[in-house]
Every structure is written in C-alpha cells, then in structure tokens.
N, CA, C and O atoms as CSV, one atom per row, in Angstrom:
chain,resi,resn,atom,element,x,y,z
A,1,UNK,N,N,247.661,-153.088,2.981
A,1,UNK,CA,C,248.560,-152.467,3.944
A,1,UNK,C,C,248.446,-150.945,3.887
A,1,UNK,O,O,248.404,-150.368,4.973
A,2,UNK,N,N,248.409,-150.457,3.139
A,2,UNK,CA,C,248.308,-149.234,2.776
A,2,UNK,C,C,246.839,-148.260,3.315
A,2,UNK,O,O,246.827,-147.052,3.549
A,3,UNK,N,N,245.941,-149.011,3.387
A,3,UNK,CA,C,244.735,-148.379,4.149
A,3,UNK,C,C,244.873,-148.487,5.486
A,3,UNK,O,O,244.088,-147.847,6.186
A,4,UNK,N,N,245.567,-149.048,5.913
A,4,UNK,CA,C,246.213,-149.149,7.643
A,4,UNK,C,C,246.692,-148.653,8.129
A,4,UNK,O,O,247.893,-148.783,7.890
A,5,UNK,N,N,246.423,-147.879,8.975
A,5,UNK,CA,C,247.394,-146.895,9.766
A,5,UNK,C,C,248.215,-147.326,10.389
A,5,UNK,O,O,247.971,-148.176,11.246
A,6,UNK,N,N,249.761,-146.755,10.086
A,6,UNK,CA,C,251.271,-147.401,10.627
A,6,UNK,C,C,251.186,-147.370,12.248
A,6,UNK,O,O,252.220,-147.764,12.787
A,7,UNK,N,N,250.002,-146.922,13.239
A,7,UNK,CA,C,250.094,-147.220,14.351
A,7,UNK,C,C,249.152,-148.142,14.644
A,7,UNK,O,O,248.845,-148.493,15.783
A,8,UNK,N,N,248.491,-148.708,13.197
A,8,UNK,CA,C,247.410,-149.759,14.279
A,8,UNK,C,C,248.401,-150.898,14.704
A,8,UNK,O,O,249.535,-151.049,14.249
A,9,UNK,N,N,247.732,-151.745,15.739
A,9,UNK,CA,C,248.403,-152.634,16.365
A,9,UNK,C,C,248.445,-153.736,15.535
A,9,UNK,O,O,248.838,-154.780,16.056
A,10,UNK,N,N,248.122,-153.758,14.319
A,10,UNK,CA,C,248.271,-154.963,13.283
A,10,UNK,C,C,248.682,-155.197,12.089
A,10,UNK,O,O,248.566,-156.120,11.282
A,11,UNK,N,N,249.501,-153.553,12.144
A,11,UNK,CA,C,250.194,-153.269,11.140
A,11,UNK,C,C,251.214,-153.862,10.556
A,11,UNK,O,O,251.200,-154.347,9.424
A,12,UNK,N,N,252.536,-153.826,11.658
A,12,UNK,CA,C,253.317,-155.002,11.987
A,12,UNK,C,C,253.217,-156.082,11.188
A,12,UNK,O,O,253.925,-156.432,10.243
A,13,UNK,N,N,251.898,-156.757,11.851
A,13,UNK,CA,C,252.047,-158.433,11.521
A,13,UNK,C,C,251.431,-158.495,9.937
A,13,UNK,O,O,251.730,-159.411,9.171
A,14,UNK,N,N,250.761,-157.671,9.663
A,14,UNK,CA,C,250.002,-157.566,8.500
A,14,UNK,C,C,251.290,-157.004,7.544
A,14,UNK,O,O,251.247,-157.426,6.388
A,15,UNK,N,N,252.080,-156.385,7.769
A,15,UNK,CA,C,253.310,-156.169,6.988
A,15,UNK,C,C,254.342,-157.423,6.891
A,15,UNK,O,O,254.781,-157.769,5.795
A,16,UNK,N,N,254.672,-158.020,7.980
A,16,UNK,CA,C,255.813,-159.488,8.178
A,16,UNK,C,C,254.715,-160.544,7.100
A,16,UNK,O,O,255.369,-161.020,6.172
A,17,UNK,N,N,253.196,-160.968,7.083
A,17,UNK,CA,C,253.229,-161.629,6.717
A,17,UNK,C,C,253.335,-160.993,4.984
A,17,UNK,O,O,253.836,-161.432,3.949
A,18,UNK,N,N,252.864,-160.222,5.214
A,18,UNK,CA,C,253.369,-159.953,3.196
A,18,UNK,C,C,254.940,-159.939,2.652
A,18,UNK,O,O,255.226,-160.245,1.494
A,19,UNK,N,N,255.990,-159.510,3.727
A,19,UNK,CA,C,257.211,-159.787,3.518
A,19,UNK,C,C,257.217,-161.220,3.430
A,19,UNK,O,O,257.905,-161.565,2.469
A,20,UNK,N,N,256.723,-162.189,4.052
A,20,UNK,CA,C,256.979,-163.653,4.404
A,20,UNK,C,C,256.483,-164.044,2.884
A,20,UNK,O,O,256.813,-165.178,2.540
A,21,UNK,N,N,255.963,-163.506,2.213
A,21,UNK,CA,C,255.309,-163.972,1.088
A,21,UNK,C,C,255.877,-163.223,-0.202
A,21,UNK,O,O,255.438,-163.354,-1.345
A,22,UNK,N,N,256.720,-162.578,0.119
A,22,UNK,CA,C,257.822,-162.145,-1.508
A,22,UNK,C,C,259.029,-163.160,-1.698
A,22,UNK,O,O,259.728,-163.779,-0.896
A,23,UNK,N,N,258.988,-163.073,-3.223
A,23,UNK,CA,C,260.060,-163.836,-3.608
A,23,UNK,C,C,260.560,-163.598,-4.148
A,23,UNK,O,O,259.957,-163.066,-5.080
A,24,UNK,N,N,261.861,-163.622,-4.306
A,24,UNK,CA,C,262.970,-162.694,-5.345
A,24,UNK,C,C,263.718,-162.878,-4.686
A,24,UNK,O,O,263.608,-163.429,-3.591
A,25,UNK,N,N,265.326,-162.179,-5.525
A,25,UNK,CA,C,266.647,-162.433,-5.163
A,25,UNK,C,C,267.553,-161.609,-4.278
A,25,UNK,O,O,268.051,-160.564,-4.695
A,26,UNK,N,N,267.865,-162.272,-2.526
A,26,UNK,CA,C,268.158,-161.610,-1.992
A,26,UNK,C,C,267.128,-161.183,-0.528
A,26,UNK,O,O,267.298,-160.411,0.416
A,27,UNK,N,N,265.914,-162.217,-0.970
A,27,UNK,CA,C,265.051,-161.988,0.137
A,27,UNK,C,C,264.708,-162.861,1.329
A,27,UNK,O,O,263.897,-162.717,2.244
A,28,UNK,N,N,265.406,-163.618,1.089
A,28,UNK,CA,C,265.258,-164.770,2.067
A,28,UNK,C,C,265.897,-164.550,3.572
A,28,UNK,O,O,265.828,-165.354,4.502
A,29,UNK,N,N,266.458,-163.413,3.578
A,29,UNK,CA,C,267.327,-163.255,4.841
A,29,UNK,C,C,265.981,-162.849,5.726
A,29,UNK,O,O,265.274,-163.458,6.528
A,30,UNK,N,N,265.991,-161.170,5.029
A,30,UNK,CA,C,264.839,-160.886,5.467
A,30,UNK,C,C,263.207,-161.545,5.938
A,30,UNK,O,O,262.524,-161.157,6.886
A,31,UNK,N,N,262.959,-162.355,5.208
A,31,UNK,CA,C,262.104,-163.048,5.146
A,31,UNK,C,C,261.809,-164.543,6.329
A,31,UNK,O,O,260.895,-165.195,6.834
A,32,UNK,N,N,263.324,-164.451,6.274
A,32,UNK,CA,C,263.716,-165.812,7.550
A,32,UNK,C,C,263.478,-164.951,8.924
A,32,UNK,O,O,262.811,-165.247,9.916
A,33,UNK,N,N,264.170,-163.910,8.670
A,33,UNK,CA,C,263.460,-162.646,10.490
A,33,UNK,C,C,262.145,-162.517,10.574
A,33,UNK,O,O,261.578,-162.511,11.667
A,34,UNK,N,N,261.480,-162.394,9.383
A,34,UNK,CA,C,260.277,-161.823,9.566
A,34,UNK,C,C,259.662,-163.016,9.981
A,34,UNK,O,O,259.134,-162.790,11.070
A,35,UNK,N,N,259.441,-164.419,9.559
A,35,UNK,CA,C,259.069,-165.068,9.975
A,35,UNK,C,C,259.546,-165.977,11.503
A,35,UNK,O,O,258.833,-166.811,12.062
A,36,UNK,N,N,260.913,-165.541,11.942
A,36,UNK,CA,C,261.015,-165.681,13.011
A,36,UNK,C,C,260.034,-164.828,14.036
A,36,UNK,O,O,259.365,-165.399,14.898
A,37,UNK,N,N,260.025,-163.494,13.856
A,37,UNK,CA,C,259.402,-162.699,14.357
A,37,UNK,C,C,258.054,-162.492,14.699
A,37,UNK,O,O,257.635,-162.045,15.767
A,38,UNK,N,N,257.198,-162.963,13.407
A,38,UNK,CA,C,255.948,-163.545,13.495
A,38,UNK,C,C,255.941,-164.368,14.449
A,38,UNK,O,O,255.386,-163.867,15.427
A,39,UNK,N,N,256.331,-165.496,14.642
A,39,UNK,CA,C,256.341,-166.663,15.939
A,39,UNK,C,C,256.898,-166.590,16.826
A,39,UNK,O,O,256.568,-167.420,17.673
A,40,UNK,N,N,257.934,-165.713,17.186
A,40,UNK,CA,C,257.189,-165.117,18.586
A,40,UNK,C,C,256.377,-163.774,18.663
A,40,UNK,O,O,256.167,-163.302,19.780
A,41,UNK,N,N,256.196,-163.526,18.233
A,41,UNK,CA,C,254.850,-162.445,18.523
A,41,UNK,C,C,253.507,-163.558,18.612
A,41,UNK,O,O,252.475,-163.241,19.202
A,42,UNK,N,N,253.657,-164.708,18.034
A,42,UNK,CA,C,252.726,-165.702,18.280
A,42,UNK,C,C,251.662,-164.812,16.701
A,42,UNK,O,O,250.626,-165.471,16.624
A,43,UNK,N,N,251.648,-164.207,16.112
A,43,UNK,CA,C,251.003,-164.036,14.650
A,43,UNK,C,C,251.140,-164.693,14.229
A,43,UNK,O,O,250.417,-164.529,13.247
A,44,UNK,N,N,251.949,-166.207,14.037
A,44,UNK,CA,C,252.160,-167.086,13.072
A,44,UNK,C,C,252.626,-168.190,13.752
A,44,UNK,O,O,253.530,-168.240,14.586
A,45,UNK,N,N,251.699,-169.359,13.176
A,45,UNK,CA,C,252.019,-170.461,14.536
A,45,UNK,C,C,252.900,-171.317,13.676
A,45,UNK,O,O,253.002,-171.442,12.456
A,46,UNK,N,N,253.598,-171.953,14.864
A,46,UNK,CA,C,254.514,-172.931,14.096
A,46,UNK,C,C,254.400,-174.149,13.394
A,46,UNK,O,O,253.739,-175.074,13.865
A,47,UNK,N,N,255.019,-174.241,12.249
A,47,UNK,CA,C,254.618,-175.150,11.029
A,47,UNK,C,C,255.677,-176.381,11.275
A,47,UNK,O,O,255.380,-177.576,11.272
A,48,UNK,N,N,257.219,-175.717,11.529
A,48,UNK,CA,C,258.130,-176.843,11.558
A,48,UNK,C,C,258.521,-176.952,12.344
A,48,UNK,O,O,258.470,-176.035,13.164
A,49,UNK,N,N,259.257,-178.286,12.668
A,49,UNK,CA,C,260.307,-178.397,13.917
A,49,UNK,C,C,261.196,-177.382,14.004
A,49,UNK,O,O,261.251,-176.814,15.094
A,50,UNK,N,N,261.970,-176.974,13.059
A,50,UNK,CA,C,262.245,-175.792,13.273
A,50,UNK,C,C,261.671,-174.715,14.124
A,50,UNK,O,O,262.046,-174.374,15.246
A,51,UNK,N,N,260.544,-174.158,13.289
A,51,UNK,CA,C,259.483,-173.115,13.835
A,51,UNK,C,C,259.534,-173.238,15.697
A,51,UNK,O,O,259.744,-172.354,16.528
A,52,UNK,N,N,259.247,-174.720,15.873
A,52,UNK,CA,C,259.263,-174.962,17.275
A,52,UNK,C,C,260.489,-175.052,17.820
A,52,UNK,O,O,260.504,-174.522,18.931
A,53,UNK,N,N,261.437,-175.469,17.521
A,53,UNK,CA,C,262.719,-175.086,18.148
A,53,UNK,C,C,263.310,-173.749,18.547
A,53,UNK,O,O,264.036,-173.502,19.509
A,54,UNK,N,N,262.640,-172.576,17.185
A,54,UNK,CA,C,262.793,-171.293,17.386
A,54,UNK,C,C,261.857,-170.681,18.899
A,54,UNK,O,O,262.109,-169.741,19.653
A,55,UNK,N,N,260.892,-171.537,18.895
A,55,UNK,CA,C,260.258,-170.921,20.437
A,55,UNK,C,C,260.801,-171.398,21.469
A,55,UNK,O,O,261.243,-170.763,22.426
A,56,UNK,N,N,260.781,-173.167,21.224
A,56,UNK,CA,C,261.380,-173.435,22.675
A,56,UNK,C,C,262.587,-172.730,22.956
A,56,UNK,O,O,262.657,-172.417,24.144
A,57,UNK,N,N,263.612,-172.356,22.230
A,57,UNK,CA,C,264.666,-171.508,22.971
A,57,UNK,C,C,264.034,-170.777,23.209
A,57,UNK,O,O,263.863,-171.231,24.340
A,58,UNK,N,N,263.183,-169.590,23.199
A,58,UNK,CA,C,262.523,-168.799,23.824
A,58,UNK,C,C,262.225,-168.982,25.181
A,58,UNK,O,O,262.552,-168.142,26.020
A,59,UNK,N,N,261.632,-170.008,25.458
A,59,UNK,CA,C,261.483,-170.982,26.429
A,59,UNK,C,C,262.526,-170.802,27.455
A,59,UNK,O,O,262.365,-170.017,28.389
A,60,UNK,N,N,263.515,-171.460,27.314
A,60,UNK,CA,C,264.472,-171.776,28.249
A,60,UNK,C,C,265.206,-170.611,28.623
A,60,UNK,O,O,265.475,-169.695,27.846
A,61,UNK,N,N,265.575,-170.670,30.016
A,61,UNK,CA,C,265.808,-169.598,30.911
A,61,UNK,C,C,267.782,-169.721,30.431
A,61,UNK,O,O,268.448,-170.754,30.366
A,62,UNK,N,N,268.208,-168.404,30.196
A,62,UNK,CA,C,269.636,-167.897,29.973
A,62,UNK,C,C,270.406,-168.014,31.463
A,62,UNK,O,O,269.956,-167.635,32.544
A,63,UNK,N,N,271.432,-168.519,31.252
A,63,UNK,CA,C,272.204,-168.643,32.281
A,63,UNK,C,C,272.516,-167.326,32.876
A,63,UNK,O,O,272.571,-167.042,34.073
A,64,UNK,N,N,272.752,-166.411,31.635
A,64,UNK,CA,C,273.350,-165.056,32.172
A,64,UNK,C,C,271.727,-164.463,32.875
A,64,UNK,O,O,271.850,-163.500,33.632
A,65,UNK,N,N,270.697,-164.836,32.720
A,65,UNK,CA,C,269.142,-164.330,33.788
A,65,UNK,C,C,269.242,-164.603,34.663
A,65,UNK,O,O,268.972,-163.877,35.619
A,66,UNK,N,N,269.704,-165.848,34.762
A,66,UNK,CA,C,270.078,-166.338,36.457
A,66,UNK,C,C,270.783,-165.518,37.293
A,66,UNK,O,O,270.132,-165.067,38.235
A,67,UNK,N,N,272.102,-165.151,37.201
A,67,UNK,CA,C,273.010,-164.279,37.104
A,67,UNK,C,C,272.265,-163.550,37.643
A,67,UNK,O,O,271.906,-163.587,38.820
A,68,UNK,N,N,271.906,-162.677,36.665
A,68,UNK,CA,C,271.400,-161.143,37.193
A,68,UNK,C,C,270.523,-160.998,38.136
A,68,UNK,O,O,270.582,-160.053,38.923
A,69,UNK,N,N,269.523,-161.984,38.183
A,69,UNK,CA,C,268.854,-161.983,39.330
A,69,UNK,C,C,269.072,-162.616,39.999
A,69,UNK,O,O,268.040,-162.645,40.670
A,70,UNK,N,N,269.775,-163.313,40.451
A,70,UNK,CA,C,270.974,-163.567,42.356
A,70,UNK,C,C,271.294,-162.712,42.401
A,70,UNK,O,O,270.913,-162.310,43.501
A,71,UNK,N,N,271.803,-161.989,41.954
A,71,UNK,CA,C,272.958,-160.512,42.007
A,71,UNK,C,C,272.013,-159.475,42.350
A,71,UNK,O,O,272.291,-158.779,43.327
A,72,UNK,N,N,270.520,-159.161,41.465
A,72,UNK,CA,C,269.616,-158.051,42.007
A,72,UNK,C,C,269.321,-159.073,43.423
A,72,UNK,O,O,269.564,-158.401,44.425
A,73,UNK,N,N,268.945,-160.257,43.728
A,73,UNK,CA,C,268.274,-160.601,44.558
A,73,UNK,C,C,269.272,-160.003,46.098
A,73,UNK,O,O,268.911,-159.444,47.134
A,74,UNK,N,N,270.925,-160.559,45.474
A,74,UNK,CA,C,271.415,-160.320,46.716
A,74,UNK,C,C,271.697,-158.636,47.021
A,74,UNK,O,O,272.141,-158.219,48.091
A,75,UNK,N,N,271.471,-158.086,46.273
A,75,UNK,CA,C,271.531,-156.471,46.484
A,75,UNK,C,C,270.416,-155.727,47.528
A,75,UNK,O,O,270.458,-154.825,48.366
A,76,UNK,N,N,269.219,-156.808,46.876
A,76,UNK,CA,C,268.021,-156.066,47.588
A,76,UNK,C,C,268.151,-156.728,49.172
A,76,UNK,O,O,267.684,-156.132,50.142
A,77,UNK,N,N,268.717,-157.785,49.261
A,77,UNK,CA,C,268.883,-158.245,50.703
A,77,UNK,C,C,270.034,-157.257,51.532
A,77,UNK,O,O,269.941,-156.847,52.689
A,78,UNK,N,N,270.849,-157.080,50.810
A,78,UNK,CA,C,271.452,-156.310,51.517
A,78,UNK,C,C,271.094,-154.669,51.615
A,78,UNK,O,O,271.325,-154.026,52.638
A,79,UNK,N,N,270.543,-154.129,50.500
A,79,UNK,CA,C,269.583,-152.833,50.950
A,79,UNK,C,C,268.515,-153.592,52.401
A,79,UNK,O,O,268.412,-153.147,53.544
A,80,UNK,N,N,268.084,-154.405,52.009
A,80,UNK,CA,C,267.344,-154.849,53.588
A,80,UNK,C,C,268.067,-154.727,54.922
A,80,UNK,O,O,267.609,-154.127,55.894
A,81,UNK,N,N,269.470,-155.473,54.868
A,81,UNK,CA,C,270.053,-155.503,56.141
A,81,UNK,C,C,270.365,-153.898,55.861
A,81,UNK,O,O,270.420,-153.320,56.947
A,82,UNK,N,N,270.518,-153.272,55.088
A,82,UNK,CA,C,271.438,-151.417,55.674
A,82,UNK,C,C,270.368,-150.701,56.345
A,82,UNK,O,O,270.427,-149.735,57.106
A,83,UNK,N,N,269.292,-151.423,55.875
A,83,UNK,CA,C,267.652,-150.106,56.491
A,83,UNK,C,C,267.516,-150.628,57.663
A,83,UNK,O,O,267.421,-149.796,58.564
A,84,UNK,N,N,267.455,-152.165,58.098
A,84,UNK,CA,C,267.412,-152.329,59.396
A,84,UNK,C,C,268.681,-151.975,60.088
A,84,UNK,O,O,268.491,-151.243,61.060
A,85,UNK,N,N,269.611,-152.212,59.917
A,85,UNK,CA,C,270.537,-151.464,60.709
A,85,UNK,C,C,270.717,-150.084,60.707
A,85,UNK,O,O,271.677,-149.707,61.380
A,86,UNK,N,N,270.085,-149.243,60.158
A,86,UNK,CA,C,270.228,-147.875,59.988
A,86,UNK,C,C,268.903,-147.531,61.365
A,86,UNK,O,O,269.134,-146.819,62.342
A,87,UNK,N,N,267.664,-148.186,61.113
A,87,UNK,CA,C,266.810,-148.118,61.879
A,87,UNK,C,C,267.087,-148.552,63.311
A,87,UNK,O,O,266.367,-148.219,64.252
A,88,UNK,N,N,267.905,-149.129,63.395
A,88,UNK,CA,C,268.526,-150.396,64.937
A,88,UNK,C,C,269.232,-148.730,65.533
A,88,UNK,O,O,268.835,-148.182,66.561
A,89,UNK,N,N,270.214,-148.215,64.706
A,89,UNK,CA,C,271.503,-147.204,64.993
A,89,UNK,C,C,270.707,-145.913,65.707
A,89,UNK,O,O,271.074,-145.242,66.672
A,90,UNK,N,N,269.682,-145.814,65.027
A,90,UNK,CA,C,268.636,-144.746,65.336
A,90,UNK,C,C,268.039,-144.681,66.593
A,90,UNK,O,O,268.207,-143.840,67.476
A,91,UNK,N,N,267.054,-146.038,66.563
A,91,UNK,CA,C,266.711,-146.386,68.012
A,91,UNK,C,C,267.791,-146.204,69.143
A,91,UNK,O,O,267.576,-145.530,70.151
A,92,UNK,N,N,268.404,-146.547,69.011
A,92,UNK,CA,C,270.137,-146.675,69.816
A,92,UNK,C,C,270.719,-144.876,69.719
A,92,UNK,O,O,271.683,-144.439,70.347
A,93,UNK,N,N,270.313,-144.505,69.284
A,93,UNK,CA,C,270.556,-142.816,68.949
A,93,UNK,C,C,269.300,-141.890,69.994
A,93,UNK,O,O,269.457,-141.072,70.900
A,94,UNK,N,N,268.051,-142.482,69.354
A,94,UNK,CA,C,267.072,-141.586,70.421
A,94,UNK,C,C,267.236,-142.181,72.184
A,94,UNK,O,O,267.004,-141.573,73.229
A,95,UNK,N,N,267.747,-143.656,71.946
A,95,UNK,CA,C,267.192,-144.367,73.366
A,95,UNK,C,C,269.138,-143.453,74.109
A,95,UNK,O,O,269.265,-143.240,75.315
A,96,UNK,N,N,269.791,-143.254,73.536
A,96,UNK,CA,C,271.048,-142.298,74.472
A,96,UNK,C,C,270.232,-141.031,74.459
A,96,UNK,O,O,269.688,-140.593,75.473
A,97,UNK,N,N,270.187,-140.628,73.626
A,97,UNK,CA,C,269.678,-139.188,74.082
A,97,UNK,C,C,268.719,-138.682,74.919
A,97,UNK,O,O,268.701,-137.575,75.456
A,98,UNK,N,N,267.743,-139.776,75.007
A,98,UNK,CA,C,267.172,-139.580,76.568
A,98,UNK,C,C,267.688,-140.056,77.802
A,98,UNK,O,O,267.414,-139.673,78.939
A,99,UNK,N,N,268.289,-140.736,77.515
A,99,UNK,CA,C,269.651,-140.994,78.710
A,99,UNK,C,C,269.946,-139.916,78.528
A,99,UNK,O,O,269.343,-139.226,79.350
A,100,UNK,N,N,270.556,-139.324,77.899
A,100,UNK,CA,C,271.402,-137.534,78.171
A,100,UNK,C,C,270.441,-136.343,78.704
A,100,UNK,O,O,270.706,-135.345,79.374
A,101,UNK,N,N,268.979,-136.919,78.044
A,101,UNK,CA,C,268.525,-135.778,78.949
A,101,UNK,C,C,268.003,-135.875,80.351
A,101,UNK,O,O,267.702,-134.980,81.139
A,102,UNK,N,N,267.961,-137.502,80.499
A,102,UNK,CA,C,267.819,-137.777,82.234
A,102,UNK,C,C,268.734,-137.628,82.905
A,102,UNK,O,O,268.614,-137.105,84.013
A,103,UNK,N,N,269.974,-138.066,82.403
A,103,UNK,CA,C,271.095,-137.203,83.254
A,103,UNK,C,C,271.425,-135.779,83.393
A,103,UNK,O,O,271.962,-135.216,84.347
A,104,UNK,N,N,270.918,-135.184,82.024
A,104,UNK,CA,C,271.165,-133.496,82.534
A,104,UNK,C,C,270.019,-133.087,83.358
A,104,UNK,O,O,270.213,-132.111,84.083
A,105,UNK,N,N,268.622,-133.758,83.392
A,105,UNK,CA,C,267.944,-133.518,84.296
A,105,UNK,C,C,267.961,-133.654,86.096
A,105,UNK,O,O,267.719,-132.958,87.081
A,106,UNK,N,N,268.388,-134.945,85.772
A,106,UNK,CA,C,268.791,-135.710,87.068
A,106,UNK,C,C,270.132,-133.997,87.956
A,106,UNK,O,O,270.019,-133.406,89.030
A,107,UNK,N,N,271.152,-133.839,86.845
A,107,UNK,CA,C,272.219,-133.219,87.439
A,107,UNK,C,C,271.389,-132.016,88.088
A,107,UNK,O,O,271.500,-131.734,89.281
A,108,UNK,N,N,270.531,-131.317,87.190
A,108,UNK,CA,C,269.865,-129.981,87.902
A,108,UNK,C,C,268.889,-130.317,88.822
A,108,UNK,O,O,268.283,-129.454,89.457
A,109,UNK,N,N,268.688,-131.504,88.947
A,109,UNK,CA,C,267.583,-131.651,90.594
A,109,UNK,C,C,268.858,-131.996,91.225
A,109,UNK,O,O,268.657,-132.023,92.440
A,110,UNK,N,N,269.836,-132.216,91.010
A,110,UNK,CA,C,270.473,-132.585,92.512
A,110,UNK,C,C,271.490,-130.836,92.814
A,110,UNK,O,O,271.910,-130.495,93.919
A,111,UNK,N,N,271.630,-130.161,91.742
A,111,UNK,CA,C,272.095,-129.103,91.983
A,111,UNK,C,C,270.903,-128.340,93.172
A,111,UNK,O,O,270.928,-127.913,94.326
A,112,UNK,N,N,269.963,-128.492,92.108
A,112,UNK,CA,C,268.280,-128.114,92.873
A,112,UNK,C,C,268.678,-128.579,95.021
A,112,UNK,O,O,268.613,-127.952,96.079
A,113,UNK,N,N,268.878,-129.323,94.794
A,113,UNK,CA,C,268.242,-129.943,96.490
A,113,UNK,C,C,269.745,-129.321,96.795
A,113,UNK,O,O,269.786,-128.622,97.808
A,114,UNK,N,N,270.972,-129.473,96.075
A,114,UNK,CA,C,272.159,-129.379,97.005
A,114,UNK,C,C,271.973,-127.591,97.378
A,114,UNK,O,O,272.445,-127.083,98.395
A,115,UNK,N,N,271.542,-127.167,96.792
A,115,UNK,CA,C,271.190,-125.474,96.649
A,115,UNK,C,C,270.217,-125.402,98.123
A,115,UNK,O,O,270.439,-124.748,99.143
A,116,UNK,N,N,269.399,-126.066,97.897
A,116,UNK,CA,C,268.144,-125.912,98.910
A,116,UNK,C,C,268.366,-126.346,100.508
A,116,UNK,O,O,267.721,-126.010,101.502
A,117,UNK,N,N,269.722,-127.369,100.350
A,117,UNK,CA,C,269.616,-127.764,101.599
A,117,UNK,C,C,270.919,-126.953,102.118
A,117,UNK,O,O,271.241,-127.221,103.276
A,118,UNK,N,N,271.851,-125.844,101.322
A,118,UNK,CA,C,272.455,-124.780,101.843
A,118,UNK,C,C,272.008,-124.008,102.214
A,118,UNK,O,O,272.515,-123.409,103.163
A,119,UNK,N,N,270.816,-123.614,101.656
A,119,UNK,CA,C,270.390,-122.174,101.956
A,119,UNK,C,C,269.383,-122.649,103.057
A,119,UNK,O,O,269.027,-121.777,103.850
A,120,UNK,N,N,268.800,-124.095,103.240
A,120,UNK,CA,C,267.684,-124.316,104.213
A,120,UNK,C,C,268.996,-124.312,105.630
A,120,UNK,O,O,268.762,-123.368,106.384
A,121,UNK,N,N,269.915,-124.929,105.962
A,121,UNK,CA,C,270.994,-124.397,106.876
A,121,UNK,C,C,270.838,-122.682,107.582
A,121,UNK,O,O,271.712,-122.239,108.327
C-alpha cells in the first residue's frame, strides 16, 4: 500500500481489502463497511447470501426515487406548458401590434384622401 499513490484509482480497494483482513479487538465494525463497500464497488464479489442480499437492495428502486422523479417529471411538464404559453402570448402580442400598425396606417391614408379630396374641391 504504501508504494501506491493515494490517488491511484486502486488505492481504495487495495486499502478495504487489507482492512477486510485485520483482526483484533474492535475491528469488526469497520471491517463489516469495508467489506460492504468492496461489493458494491464490485472489488469484491459476493461470497454469501448475505453478500448478495447487500446488493440486491442496491438493486431495488426506493420509494422515496419514485417520488422525486414524478415531482421533477411533473415540474419539467409544467416548465413545458409556461414556455409554450409564454410563446402562444407573444405571437398574440406581435400578431396585435400589427393590427395597431395597420390601423394607424389605415387612419393616415384615410386622413391622406379626406385631405386630398378637400383641397381637390
């Protein structure tokens, strides 16, 4: 362990399994994480039913995951409906305002002709 540099990527497991392999008083706690830990990192494959019980919960999806993603799911649907309706409000924003400027146009051609056909008198 000691010729290994604390950032190689196998440092870790090369450290858990030498913890997994001390014995003395007081080490078994530690030793029960480390070897949890090993299996799921998948460094250490499983020996007991245990071992495998510790993954399959891994396995199985948390009620509270569910949860959170309906909840992100229904958020992002509704960021969906605010952009299309923001985009709908817009369209509906430029499509009046050229209505406003055909009517202010419209008003100065008819000022236009009502002008023209006084002064053509």
């Amino acid at each position: 362990l000691s010729s290994l540099d604390p950032n190689h990527p196998y440092y870790s497991a090369v450290l858990g399994l030498l913890i997994e392999n001390l014995d003395g008083p007081g080490i078994d706690d530690l030793r029960d994480y480390v070897k949890r830990d090993l299996l799921i990192k998948g460094v250490k494959q499983p020996e007991t039913d245990e071992d495998r019980a510790v993954l399959d919960s891994l396995n199985q999806e948390d009620p509270q995951d569910k949860l959170i993603e309906a909840a992100t799911q229904q958020q992002l649907a509704e960021a969906e409906s605010l952009i299309a309706k923001s985009e709908k409000d817009y369209a509906t924003a430029e499509l009046n305002r050229a209505k406003a400027v055909d009517t202010v146009e419209d008003i100065g051609r008819k000022k236009i002709e009502t002008l023209s056909n006084v002064l053509a008198r």
